[in-house]
mmCIF file of C-alpha atoms and ligand atoms in Angstrom:
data_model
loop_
_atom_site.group_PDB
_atom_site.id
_atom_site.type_symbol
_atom_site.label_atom_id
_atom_site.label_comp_id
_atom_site.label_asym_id
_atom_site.label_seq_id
_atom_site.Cartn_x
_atom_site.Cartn_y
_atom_site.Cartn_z
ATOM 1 C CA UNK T 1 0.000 0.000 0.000
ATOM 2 C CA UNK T 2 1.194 3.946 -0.603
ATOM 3 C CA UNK T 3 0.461 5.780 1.688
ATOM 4 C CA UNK T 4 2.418 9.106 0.158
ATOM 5 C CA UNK T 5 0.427 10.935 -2.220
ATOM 6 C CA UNK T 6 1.779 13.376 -4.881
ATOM 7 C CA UNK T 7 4.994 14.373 -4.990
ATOM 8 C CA UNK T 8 5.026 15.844 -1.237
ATOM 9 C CA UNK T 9 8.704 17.049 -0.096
ATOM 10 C CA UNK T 10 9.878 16.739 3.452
ATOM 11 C CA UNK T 11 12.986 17.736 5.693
ATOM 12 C CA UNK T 12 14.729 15.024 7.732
ATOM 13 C CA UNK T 13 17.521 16.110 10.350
ATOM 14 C CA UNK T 14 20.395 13.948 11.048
ATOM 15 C CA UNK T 15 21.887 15.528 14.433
ATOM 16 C CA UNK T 16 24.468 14.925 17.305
ATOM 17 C CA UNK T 17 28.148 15.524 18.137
ATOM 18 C CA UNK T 18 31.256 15.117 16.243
ATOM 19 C CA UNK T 19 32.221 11.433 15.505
ATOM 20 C CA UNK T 20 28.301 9.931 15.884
ATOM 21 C CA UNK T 21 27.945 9.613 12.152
ATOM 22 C CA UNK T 22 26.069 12.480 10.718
ATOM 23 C CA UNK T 23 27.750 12.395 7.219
ATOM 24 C CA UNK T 24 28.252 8.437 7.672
ATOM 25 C CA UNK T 25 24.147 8.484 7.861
ATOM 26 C CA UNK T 26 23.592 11.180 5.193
ATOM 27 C CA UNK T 27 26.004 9.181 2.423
ATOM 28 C CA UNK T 28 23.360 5.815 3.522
ATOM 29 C CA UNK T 29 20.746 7.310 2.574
ATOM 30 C CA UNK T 30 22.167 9.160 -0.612
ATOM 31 C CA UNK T 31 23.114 5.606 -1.623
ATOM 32 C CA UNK T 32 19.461 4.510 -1.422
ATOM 33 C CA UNK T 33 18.416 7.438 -3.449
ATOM 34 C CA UNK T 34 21.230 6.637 -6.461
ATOM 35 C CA UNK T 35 19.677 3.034 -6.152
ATOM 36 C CA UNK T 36 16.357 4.480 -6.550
ATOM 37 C CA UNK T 37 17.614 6.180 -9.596
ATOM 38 C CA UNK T 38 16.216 9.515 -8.716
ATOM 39 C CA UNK T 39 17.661 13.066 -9.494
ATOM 40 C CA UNK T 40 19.668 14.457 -6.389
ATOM 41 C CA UNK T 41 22.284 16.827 -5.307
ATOM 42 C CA UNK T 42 24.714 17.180 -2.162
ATOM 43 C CA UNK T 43 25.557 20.747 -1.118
ATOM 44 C CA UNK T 44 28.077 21.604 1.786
ATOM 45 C CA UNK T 45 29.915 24.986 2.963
ATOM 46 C CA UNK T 46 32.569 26.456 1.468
ATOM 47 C CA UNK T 47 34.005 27.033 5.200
ATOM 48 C CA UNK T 48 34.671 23.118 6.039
ATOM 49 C CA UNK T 49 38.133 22.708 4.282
ATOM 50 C CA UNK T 50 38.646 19.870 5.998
ATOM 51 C CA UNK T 51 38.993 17.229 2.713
ATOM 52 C CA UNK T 52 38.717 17.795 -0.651
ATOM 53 C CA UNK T 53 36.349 20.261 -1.986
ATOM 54 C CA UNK T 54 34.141 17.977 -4.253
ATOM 55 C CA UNK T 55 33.158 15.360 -1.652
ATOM 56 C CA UNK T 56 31.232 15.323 1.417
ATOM 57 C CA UNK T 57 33.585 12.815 4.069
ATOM 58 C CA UNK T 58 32.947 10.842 6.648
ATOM 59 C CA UNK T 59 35.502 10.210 9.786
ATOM 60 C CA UNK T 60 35.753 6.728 8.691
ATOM 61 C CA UNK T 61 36.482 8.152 5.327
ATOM 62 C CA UNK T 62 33.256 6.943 3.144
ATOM 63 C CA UNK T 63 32.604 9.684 0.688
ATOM 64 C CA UNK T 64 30.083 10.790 -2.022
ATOM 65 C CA UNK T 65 30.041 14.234 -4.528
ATOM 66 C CA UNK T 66 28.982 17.182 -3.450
ATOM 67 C CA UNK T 67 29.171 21.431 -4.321
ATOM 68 C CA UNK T 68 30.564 23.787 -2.101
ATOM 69 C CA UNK T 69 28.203 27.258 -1.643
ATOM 70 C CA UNK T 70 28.857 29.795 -0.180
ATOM 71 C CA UNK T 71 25.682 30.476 1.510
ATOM 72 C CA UNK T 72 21.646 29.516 2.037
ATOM 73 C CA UNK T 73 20.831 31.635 -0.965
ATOM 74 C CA UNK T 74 23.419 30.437 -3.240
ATOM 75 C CA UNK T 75 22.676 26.673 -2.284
ATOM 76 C CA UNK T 76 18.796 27.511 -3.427
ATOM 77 C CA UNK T 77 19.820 29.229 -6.798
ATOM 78 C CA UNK T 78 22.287 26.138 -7.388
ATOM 79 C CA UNK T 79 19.229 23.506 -7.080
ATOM 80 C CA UNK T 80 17.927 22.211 -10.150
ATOM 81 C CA UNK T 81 14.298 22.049 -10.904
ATOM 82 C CA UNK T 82 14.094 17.997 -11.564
ATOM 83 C CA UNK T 83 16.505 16.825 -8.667
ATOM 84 C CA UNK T 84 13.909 15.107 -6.238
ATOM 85 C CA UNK T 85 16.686 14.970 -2.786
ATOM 86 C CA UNK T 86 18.595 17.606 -1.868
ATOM 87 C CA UNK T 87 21.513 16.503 0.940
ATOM 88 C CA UNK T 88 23.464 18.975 3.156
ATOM 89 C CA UNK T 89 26.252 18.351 5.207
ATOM 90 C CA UNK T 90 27.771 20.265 7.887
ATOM 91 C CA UNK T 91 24.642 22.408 8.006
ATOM 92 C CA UNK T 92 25.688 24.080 11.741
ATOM 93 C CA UNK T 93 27.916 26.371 9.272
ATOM 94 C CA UNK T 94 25.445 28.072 6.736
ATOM 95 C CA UNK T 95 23.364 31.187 7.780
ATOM 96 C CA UNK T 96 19.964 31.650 9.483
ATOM 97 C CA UNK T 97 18.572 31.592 5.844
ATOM 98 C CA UNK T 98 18.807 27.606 5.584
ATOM 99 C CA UNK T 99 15.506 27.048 7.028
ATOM 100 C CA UNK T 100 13.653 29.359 4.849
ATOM 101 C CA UNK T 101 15.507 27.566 2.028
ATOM 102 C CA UNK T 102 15.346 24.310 3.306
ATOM 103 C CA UNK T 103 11.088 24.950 3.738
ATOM 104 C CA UNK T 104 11.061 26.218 0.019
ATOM 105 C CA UNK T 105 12.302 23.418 -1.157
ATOM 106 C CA UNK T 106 10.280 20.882 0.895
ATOM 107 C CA UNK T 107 7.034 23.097 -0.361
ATOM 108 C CA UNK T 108 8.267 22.743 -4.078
ATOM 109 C CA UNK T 109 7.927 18.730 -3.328
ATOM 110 C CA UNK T 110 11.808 17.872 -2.762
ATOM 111 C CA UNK T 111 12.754 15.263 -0.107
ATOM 112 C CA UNK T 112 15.545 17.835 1.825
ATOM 113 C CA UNK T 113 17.984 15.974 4.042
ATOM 114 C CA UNK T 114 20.208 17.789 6.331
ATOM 115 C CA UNK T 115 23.169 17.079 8.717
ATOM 116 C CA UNK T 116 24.609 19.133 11.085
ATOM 117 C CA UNK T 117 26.074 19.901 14.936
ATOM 118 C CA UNK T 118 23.014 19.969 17.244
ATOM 119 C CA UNK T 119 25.832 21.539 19.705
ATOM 120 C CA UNK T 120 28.614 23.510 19.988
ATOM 121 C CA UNK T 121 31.885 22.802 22.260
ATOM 122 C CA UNK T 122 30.289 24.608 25.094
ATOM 123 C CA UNK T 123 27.147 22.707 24.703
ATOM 124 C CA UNK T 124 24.973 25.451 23.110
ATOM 125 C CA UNK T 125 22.687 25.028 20.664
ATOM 126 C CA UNK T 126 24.252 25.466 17.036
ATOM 127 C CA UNK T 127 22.423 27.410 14.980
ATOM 128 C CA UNK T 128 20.266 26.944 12.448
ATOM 129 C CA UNK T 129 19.915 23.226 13.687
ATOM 130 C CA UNK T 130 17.708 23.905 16.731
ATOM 131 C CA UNK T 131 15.209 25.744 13.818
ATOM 132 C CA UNK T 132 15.743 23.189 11.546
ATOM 133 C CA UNK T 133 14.433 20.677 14.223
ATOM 134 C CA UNK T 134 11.118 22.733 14.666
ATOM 135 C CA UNK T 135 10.184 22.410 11.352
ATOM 136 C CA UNK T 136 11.640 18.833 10.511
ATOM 137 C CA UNK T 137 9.168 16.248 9.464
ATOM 138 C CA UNK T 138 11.904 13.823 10.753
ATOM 139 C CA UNK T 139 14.792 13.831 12.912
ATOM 140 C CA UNK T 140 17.506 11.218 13.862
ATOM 141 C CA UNK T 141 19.734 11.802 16.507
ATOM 142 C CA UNK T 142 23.067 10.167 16.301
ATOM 143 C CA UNK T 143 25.464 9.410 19.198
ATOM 144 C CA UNK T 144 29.057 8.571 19.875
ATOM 145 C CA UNK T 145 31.130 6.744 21.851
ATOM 146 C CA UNK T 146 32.469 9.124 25.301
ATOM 147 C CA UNK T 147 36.537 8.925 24.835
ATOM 148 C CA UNK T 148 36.549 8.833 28.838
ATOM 149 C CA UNK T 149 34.036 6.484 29.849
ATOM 150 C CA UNK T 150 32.912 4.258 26.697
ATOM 151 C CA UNK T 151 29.082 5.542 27.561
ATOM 152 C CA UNK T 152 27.132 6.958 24.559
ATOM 153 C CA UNK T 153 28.070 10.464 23.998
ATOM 154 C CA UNK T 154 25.992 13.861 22.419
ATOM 155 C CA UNK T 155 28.790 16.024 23.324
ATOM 156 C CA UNK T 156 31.850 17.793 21.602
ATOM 157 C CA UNK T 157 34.721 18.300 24.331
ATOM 158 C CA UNK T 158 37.525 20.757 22.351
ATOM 159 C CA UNK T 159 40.745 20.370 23.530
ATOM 160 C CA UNK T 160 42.082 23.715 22.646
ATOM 161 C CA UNK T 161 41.366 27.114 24.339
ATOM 162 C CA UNK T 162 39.377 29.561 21.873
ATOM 163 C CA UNK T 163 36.447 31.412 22.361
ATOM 164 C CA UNK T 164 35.334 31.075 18.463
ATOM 165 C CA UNK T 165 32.477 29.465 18.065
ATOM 166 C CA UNK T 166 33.835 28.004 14.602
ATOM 167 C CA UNK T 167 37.010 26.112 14.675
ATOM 168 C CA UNK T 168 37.109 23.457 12.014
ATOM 169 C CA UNK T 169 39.069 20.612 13.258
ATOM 170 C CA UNK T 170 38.935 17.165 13.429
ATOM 171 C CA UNK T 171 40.158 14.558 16.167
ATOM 172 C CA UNK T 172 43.284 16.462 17.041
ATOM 173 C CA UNK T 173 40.938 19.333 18.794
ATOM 174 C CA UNK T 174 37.553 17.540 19.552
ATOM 175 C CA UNK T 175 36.412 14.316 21.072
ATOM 176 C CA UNK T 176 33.094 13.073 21.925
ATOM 177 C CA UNK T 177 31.584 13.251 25.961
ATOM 178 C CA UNK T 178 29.570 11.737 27.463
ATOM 179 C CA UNK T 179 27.324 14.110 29.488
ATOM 180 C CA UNK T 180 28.820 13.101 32.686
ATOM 181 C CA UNK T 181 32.127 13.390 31.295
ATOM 182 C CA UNK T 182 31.930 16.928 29.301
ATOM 183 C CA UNK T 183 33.899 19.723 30.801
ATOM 184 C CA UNK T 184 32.980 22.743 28.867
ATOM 185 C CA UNK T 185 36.289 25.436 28.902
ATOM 186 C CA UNK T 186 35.651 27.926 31.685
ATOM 187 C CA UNK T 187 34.120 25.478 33.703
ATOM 188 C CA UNK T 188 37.478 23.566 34.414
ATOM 189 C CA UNK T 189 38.639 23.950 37.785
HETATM 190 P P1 TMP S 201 31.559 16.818 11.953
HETATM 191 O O1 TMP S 201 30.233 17.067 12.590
HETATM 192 O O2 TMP S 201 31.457 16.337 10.548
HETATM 193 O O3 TMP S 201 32.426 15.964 12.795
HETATM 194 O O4 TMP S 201 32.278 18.241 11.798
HETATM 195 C C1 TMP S 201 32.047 19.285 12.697
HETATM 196 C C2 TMP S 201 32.903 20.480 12.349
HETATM 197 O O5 TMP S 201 32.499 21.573 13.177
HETATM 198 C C3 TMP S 201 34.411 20.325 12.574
HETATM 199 O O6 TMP S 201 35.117 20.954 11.529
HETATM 200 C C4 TMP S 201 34.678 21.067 13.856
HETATM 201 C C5 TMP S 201 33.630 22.151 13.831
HETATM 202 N N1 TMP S 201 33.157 22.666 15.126
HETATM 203 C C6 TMP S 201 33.080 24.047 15.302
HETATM 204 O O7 TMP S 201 33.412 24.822 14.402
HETATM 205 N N2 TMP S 201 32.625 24.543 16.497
HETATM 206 C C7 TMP S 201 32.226 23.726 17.524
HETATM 207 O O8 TMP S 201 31.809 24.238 18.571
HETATM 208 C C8 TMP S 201 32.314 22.295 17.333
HETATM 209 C C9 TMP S 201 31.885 21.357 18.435
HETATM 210 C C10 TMP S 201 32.790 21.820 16.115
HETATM 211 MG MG1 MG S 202 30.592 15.024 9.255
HETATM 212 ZN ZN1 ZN S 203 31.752 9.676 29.643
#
């Protein structure tokens, strides 16, 4: 039986710290839609340098095509009209506009799915997630493993002292916590 009607669009949210498996979760389902044979695209932000430009990358190193934009509007203007998924990583990083881009393109019948921080290292809410999540037809929640006490972990402890909110860095500055285990900086005695 099918149960969706029309072509209705929809935004899923894959959220949680670093190392849970965001992008790991984002290429899975990509892979289902390239099985499906149906029209997609993967956008990411020009700010995460991390590995090469034309690939979205997972810690464990799976990867899958994608376009660097620069921002929410320029990610809109780059979306054809027949591709039927759109997939953004490392969402945390784009501008408050995502979510009226991401809603557009849910209302114009495209299946959105975005990945992103749901945190930052102090444990704050990283916006745009948190907005994203209000309007989300669907949201997963990913965790890691806590580097201290092997418990499952929705925190990102950075190892470094800065007060930027962006830092893009990998294992050598973050790890995941637990929440028992997280030790924001400042609160450090
Ligand atoms: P990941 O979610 O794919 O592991 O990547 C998260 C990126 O976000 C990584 O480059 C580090 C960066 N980051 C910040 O810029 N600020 C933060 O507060 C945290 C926790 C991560
Ligand atoms: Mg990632
Ligand atoms: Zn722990």
């Amino acid at each position: 039986m099918n149960i969706v009607k029309d072509h209705i669009g929809w935004i899923e949210v894959i959220c949680g710290s670093m190392f849970s498996g965001k992008t790991e979760e984002l290429i899975r389902r990509m892979r289902r839609v390239q099985i499906a044979k149906q029209q997609y695209q993967i956008f990411k932000p020009t700010i995460d340098d991390r590995y090469h430009h034309k690939y979205i990358v997972s810690h464990n190193k799976s990867k899958l095509g994608s376009v660097q934009v620069k921002s929410s509007k320029q990610l809109y203007e780059s979306v054809r009209k027949e591709t039927e998924v759109v997939g953004i990583d490392e969402a945390q990083f784009f501008d408050e506009g995502l979510v009226e881009v991401c809603q557009k393109l849910a209302n114009e019948g495209k299946r959105v799915i975005v990945a992103g921080l749901d945190q930052d290292y102090l444990g704050r809410p990283f916006h745009p997630i948190p907005e994203l999540l209000a309007t989300a037809e669907y949201i997963t929640k990913t965790l890691a493993i806590c580097t201290q006490c092997g418990n499952p972990a929705n925190r990102t402890q950075r190892l470094v002292e800065s007060d930027e909110e962006i830092l893009v860095g990998e294992k050598d500055i973050y790890e995941a916590r637990c929440r028992k285990c997280f030790q924001p900086m400042g609160e450090k005695k």
